[in-house]
XYZ file of C-alpha atoms in Angstrom:
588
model
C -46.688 16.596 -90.327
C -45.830 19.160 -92.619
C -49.254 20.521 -93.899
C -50.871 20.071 -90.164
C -48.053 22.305 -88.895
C -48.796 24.787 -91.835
C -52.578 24.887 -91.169
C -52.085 25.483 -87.595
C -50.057 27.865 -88.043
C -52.402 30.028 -90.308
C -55.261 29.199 -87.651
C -53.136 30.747 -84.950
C -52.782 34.046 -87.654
C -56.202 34.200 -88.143
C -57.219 34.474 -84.500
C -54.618 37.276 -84.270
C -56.132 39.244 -86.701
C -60.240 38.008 -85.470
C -60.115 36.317 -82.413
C -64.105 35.097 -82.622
C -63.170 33.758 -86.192
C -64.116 30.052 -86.428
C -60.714 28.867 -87.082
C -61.918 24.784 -87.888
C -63.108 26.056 -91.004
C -59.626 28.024 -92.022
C -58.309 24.790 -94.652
C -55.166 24.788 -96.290
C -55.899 22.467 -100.021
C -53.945 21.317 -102.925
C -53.550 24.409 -105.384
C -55.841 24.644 -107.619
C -53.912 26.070 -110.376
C -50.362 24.974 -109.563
C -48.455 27.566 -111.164
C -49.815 29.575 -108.365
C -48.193 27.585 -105.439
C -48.519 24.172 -104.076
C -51.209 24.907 -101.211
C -53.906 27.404 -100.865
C -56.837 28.541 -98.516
C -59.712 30.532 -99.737
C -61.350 30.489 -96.489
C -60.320 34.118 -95.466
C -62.790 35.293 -97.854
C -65.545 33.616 -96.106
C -64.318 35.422 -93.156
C -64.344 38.447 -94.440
C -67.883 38.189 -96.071
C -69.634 37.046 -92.788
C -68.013 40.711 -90.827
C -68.329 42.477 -94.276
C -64.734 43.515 -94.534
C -62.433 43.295 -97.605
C -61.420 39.773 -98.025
C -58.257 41.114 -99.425
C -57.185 43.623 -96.819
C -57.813 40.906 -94.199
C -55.768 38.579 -96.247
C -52.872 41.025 -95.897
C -53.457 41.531 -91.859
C -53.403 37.505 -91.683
C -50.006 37.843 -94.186
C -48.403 40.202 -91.603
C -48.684 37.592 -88.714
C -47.936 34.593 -90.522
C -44.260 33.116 -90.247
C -43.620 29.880 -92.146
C -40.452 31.037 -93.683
C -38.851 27.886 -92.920
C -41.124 25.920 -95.068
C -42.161 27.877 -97.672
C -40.845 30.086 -100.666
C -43.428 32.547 -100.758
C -46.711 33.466 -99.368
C -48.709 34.969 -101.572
C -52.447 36.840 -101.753
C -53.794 36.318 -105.670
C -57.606 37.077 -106.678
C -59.944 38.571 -104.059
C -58.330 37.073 -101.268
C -56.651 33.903 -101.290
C -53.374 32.777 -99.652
C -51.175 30.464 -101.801
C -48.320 28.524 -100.497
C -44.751 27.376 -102.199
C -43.050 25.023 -100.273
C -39.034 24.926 -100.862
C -37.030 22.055 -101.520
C -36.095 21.584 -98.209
C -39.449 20.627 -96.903
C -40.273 18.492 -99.790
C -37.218 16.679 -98.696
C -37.974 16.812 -95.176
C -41.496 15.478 -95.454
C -40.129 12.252 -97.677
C -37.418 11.493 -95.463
C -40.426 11.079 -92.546
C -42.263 8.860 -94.707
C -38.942 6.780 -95.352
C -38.384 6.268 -91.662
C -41.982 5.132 -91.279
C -43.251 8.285 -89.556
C -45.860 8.539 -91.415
C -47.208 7.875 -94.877
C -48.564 11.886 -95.975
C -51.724 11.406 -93.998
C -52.877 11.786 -90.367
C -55.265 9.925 -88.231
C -57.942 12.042 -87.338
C -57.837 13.404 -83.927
C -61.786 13.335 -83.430
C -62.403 10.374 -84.621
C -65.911 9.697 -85.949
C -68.402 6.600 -85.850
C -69.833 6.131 -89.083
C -72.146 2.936 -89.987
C -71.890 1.720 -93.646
C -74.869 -0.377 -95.262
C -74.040 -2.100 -97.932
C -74.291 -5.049 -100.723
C -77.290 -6.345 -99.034
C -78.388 -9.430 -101.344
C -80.988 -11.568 -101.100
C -81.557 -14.944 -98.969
C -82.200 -17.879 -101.866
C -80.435 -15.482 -104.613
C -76.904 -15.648 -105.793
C -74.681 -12.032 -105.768
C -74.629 -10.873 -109.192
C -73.302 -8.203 -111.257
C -76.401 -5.816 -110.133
C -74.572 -6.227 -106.216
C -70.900 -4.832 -107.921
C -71.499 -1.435 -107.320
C -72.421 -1.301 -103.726
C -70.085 -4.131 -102.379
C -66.841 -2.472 -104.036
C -68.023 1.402 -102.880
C -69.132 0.474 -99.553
C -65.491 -1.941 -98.905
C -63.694 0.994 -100.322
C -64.922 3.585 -98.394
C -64.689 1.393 -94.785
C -61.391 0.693 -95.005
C -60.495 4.823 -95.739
C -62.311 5.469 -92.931
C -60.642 2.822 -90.854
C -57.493 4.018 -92.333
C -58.154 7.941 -91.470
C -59.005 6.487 -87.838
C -62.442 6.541 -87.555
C -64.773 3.740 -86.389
C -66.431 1.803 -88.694
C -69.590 -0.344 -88.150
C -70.162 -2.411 -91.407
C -73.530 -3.628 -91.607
C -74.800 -6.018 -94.517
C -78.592 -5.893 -94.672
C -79.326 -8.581 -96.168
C -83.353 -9.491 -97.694
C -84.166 -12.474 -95.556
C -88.159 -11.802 -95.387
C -91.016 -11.429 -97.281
C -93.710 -12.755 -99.885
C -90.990 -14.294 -101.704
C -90.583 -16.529 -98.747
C -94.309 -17.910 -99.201
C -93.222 -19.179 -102.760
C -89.833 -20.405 -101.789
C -91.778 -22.324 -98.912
C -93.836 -24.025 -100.951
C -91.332 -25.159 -103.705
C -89.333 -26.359 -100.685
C -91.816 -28.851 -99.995
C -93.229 -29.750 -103.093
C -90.325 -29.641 -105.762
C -87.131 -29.760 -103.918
C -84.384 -31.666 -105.537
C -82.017 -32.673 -102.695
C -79.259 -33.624 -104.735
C -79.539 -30.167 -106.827
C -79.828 -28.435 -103.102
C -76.237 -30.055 -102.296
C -74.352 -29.100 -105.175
C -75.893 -25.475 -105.480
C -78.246 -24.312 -103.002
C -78.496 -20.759 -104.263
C -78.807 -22.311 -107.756
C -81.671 -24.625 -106.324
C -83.458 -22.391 -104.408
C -83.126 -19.696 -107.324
C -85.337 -22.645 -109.196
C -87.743 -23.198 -107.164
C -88.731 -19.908 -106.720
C -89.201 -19.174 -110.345
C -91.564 -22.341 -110.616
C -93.417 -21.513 -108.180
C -93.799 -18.008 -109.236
C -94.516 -18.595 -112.698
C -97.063 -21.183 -111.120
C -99.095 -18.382 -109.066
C -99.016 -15.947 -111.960
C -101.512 -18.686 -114.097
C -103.033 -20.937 -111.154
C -104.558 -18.674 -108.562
C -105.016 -21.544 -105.991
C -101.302 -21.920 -106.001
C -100.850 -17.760 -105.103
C -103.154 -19.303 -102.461
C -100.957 -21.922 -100.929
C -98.130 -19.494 -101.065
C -99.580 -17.078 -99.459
C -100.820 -19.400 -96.662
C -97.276 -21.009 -96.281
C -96.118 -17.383 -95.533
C -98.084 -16.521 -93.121
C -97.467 -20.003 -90.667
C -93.861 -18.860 -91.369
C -94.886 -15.153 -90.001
C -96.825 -16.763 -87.004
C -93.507 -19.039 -86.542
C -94.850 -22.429 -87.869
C -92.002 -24.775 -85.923
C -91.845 -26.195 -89.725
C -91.547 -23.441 -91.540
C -88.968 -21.413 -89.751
C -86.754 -24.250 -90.160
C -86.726 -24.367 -93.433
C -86.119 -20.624 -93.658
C -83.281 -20.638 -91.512
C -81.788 -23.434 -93.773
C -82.190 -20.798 -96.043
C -80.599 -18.347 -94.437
C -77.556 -20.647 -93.604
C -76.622 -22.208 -97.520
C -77.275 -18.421 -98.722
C -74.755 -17.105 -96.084
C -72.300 -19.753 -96.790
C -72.135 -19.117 -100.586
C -72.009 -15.349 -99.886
C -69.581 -15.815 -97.518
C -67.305 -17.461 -99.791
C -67.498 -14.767 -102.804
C -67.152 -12.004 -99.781
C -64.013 -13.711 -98.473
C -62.529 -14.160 -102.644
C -63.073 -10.338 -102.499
C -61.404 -9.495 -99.020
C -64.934 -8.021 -98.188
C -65.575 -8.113 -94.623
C -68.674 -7.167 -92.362
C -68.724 -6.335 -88.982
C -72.756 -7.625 -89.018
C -75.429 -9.303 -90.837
C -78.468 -7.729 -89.162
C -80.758 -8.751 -91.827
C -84.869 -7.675 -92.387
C -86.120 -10.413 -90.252
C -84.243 -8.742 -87.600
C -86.586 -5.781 -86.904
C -89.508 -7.967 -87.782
C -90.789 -7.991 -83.317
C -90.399 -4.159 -83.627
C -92.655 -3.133 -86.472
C -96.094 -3.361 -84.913
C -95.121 -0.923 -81.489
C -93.049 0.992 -83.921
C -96.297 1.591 -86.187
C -98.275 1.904 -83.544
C -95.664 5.009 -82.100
C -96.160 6.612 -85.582
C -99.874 6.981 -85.394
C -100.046 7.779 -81.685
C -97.213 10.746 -82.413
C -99.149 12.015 -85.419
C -96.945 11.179 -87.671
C -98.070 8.882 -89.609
C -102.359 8.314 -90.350
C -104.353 6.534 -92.534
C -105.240 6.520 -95.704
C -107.070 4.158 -97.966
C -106.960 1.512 -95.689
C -103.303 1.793 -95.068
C -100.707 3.914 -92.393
C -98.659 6.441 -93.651
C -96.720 9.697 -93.157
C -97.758 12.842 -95.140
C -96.059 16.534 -95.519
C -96.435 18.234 -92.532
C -95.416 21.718 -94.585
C -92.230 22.333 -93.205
C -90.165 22.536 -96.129
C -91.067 24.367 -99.185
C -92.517 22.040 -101.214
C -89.789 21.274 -103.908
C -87.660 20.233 -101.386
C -90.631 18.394 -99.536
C -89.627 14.324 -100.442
C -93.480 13.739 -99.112
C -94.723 16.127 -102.163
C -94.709 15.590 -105.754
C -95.149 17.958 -108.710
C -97.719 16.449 -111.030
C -100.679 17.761 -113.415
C -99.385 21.412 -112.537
C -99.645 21.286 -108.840
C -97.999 19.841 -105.907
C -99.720 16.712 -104.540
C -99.317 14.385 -101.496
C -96.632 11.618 -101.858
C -96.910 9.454 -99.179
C -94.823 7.131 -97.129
C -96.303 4.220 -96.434
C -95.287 2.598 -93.090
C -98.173 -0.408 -92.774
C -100.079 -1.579 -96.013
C -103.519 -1.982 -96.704
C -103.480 -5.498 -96.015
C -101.801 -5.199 -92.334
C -98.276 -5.843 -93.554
C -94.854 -3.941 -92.918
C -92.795 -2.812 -95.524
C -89.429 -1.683 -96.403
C -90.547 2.123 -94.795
C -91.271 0.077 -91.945
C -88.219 -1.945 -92.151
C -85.464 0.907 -93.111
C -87.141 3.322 -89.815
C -86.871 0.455 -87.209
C -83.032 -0.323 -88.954
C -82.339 3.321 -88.305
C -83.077 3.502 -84.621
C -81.412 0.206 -83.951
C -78.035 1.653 -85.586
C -78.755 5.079 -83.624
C -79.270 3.321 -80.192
C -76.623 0.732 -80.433
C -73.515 2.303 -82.246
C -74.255 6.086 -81.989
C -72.840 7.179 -84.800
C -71.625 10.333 -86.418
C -72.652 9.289 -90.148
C -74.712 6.940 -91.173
C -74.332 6.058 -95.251
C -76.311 3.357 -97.236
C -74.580 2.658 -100.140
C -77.394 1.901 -102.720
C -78.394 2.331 -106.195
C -79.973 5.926 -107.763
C -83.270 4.749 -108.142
C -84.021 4.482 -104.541
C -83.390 8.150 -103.735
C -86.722 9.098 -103.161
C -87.014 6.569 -100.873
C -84.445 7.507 -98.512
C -85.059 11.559 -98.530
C -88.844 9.874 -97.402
C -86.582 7.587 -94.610
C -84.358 10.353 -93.650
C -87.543 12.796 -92.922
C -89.899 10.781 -91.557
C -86.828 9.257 -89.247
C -86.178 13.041 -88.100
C -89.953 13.736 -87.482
C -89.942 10.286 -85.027
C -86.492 11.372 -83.476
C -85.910 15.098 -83.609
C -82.942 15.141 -80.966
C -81.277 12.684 -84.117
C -78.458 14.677 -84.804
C -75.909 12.344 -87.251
C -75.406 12.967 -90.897
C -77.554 10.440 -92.793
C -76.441 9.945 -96.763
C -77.805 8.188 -99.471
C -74.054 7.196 -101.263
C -76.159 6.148 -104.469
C -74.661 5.140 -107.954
C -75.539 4.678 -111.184
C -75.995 1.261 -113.938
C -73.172 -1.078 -115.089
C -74.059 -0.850 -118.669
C -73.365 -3.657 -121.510
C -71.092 -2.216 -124.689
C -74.167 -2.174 -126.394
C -75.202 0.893 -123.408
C -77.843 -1.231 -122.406
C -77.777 -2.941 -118.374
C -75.074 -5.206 -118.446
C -76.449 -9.068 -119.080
C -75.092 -12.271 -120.379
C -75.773 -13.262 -123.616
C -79.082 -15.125 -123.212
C -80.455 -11.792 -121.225
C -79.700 -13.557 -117.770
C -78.590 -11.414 -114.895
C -74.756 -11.913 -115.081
C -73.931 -14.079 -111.591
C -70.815 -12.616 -109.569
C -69.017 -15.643 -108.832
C -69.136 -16.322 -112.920
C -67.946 -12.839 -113.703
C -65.098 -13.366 -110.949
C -63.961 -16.566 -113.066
C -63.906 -14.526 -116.225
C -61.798 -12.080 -114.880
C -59.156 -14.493 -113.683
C -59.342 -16.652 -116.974
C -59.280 -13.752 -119.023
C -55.874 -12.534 -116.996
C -54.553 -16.184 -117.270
C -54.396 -15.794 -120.740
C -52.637 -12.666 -120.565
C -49.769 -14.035 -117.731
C -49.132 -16.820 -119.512
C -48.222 -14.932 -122.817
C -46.477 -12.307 -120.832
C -44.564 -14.725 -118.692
C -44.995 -18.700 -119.997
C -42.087 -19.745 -117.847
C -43.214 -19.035 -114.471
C -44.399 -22.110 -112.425
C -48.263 -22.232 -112.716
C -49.327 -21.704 -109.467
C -48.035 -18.210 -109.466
C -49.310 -17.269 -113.009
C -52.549 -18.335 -111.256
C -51.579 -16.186 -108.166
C -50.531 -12.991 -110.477
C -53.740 -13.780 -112.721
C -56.184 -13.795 -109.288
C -54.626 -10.707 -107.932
C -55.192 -8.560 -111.169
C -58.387 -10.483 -112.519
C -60.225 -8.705 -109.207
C -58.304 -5.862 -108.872
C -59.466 -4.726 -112.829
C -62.852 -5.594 -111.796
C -62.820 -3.595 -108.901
C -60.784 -0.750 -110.150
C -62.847 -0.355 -113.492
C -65.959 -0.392 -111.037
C -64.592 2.593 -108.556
C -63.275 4.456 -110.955
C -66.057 6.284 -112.623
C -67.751 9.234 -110.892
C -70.273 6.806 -108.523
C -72.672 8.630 -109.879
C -72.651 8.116 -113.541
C -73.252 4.541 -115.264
C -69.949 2.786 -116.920
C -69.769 0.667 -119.294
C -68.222 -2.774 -118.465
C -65.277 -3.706 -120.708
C -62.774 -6.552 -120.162
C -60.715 -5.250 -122.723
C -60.267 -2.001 -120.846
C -60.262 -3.122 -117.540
C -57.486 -5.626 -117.948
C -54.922 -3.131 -120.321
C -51.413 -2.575 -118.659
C -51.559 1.199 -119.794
C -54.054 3.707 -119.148
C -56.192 4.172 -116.235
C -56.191 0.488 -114.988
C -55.758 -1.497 -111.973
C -53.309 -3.903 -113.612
C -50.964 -0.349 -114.935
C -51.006 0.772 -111.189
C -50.004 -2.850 -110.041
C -47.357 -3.121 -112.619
C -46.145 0.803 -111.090
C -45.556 -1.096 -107.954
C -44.001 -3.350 -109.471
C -41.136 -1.208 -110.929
C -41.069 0.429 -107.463
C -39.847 -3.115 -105.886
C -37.217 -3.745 -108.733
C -34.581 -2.774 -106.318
C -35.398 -4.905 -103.785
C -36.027 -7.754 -106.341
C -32.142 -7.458 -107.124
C -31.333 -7.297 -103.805
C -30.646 -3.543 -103.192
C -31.021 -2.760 -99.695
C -32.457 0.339 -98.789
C -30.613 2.690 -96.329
C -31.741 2.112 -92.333
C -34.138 4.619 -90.837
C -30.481 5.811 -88.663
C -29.063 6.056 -92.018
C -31.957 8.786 -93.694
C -30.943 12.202 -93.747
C -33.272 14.773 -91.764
C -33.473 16.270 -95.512
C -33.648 14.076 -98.828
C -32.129 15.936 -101.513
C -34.518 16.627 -104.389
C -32.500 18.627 -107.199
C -34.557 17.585 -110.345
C -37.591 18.843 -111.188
C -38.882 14.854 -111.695
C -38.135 13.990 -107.921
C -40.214 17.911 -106.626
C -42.792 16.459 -109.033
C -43.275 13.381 -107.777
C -42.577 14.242 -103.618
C -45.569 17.403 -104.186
C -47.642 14.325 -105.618
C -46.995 12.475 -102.925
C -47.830 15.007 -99.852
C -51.125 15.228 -101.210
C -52.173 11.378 -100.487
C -53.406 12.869 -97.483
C -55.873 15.628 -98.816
C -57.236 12.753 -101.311
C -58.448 10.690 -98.868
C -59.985 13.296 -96.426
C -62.130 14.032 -100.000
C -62.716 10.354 -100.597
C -64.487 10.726 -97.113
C -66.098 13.711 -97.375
C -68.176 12.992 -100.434
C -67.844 9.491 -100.051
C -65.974 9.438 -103.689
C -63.029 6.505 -104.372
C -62.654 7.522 -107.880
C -60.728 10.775 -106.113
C -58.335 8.038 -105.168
C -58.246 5.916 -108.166
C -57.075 9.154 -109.914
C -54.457 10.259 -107.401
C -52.604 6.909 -107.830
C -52.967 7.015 -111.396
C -51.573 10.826 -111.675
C -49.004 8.833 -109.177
C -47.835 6.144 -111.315
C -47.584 8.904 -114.338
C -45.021 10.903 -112.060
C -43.085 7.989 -110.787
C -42.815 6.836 -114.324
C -40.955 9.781 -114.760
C -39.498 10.025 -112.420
C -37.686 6.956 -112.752
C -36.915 7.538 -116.347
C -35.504 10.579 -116.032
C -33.473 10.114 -112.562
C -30.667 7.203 -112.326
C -30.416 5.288 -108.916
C -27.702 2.753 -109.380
C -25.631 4.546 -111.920
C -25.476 7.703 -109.584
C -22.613 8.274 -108.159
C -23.648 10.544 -105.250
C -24.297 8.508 -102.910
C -26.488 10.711 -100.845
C -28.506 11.197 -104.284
C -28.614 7.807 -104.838
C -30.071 6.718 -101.391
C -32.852 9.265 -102.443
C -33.571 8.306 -105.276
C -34.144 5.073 -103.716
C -35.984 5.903 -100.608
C -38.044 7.978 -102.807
C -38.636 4.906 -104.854
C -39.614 3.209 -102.172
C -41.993 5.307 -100.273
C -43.969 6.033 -104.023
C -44.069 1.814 -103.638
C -45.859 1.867 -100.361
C -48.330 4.948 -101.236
C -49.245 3.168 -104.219
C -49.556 0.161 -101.983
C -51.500 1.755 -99.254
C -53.723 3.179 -102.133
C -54.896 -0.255 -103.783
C -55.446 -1.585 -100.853
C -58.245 1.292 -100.219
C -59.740 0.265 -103.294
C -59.732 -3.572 -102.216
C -57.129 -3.925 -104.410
C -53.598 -6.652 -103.689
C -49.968 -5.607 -105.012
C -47.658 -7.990 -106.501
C -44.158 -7.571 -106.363
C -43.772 -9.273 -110.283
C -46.298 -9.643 -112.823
């Protein structure tokens, strides 16, 4: 492609100029300021800095042996150093005309490919998904399929919380207040019950903590009894997950839940202690700063009362049981050992980021040869319009499957007005497909990092930055076809599309840059890069087509164009959506 021919080519000038220079780090990007040029590297001044030379003089020795006259305008050095790029015309046209003939679609497969493990969603056993579970099932979906789509593999994991005290309670509701006909209709719903009896029980009766407690720990010694009933909860839990992951197109490659890792805790413990890594303290194990890192980067240190003191993390508690530390280090080797990876990334909420710096050390201290990139991918709150967390009206925890119904009643409504004489079943169709896709969109559109505030009136409007505008922009990109245009073969496309108007450069520059937007949706593990992209998309098609007749052309060559450029903005904007998790519809 294009930009891969371009980059190599400025690698291959580099080494003439420094052969030791370590050309994988030379990167051509999108211009920052576009009146400058439509690509740019500022690597040469890192070059230049690391052999103390002037970043500018080596830009012009790099100049000299660069040739890529046939793609681009000019080559130009600007500021202390940096080469910028203007393509001509005729490579815009060139590139497009690939895409139309299904050579590619702006992006490459990567030609190392990488195995990165994603954790995420991770709900509970005997709780329903709810709106607190949004965040991380929509990132975490998101960013496996990019990755899948870039060429990497992916190992999806979904750790689910199938062990524990809560287990104790549940166990004894089971057998003292189960409703069997309650347990039919809605397990989750029945289970979700009985645990809140029971638990308001132990917090006034302390015989009943008792009885809990004691129905746990048969369960832990694997009581024939008791592990049946858990792994009845295990199934009804996975089957009503399973159906909301499978409304959401949300796959997993496995459900390697807590109770997985359970037979590994004690040696792994007990490996801790004998390695010096972890000791005791107060009755319980843990692992302590061992000084290595100054102490405000330190996670095992914290700054309180004017002076740094020890933050711990606990592996084994006082009372002999294993904990999430525990849990999380055995999870870690597991993933190591069995998929090797190149990345693993849990895709969590902010509030546990002390935790995993803790994980991420003390894993590194066990296994120093460890040498993948671990990242927290953590987000912020779904907030309410009143800017406090997002609950229903009585102050309940807002259930997914409910919210998912909203969505598609509340864009019911809206088909039906916008369209009452389509048959129902594909109002219903059109209503599904945008209901979750405005859900989803409004979700991975915010920086990840920042709380949002959850608005169906938003989320649902056919302008602005909205799942249902960019669906509709596909739409408008299929009107051709829906009138039965037929687009020109791929033996029909031109090696070069024509591009005279300043619209159709606008849009085909867009359009080479899919590429770089998913290589940084990757990189910092960011969809709202994306979500952007295809917005800025839309914008320029919608211009585009505006501004640029197909079927009243009469050049024909300009016409095909027009409508192979049509076409491939359709299937980027496509391609894009379904990233986010996101279906198309060809009417709305």
């Amino acid at each position: 492609m294009l930009i891969d021919t371009l980059q190599d080519r400025l690698r291959a000038a580099v080494t003439q100029v420094v052969p030791e220079a370590q050309t994988a780090r030379v990167l051509l990007r999108p211009c920052s300021n576009p009146a400058h040029g439509d690509y740019e590297t500022t690597s040469l001044m890192g070059i230049a800095k690391e052999r103390k030379q002037n970043p500018r003089a080596l830009a012009e020795a790099v100049l000299a042996q660069l040739d890529v006259s046939e793609a681009c305008e000019t080559v130009q050095i600007s500021g202390a150093g940096f080469l910028n790029f203007r393509l001509r015309e005729s490579a815009l046209g060139r590139v497009v005309a690939e895409a139309a003939r299904h050579e590619h679609l702006f992006f490459s497969r990567a030609a190392a490919p990488r195995s990165v493990v994603i954790d995420f969603s991770a709900p509970n056993v005997a709780k329903p998904l709810h709106v607190g579970h949004i965040r991380s099932t929509f990132l975490g979906d998101s960013l496996a399929r990019t990755f899948r789509a870039l060429g990497h593999r992916v190992v999806t994991d979904n750790h689910i919380g199938d062990w524990g005290t809560q287990f104790g309670m549940l166990l004894l509701g089971w057998k003292s207040s189960l409703h069997p006909d309650a347990l039919a209709r809605d397990p989750i719903g029945e289970m979700e019950r009985l645990y809140k009896e029971v638990n308001a029980r132990c917090k006034e009766d302390p015989s009943a903590r008792d009885l809990a407690r004691a129905e746990l720990v048969k369960l832990q010694a694997g009581d024939a009894e008791n592990l049946g009933i858990w792994r009845e909860m295990q199934r009804l839990s996975q089957s009503q997950f399973d159906t909301i992951y499978q409304r959401l197109g949300v796959r997993f490659d496995h459900t390697l839940g807590e109770s997985f890792y359970n037979p590994r805790l004690p040696g792994l413990v007990e490996e801790l202690a004998k390695l010096g890594i972890a000791r005791e303290s107060e009755g319980a194990l843990a692992i302590f700063s061992d000084g290595a890192s100054p102490p405000k980067d330190d996670p095992f240190l914290i700054h309180r009362d004017g002076e740094w003191q020890a933050n711990p993390f606990i592996v084994r508690k006082s009372d002999g049981g294993f904990n999430y530390a525990s849990t999380d280090l055995a999870t870690l080797e597991y993933r190591s050992r069995e998929w090797s990876p190149a990345e693993v990334l849990y895709v969590t909420d902010g509030r546990q980021q002390l935790h995993f710096r803790q994980l991420f050390a003390a894993y590194r201290r066990w296994h120093p040869e460890f040498t993948a990139r671990v990242e927290h991918v953590w987000f912020g709150s779904i907030l309410g319009e009143d800017g406090k967390p997002f609950k229903t009206r009585s102050g309940d925890t807002v259930k997914l499957a409910e919210l998912l119904d909203e969505a598609e009643e509340r864009a019911l409504a809206l088909v039906v007005a916008k369209n009452p004489d389509l048959p129902e079943a594909e109002q219903r169709e059109i209503a599904r497909r945008v209901g979750l896709g405005a859900v989803k969109y409004a979700d991975l559109l915010p920086n990840r990092q920042s709380d949002y505030v959850f608005s169906w009136d938003k989320m649902l409007a056919l302008n602005g930055n909205t799942a249902p505008y960019l669906q509709y922009a596909y739409t408008r990109t299929r009107s051709l076809q829906r009138k039965g245009v037929e687009l020109p073969t791929a033996t029909e496309i031109p090696e070069v599309l024509p591009l005279p108007t300043p619209a159709e450069q606008s849009l085909a520059r867009h359009l080479l840059n899919f590429g770089f937007t998913l290589e940084a949706v990757v990189a910092d593990y960011r969809p709202n890069f994306l979500c952007n992209y295809l917005y800025e998309l839309a914008g320029r098609f919608s211009q585009f087509w505006e501004n640029c007749p197909v079927l009243k052309t009469e050049d024909p060559a300009l016409r095909a164009s027009r409508m192979l450029l049509g076409d491939v903005t359709g299937r980027v904007l496509q391609q894009g959506l379904d990233l986010l998790g996101i279906e198309t519809l060809d009417r709305m």
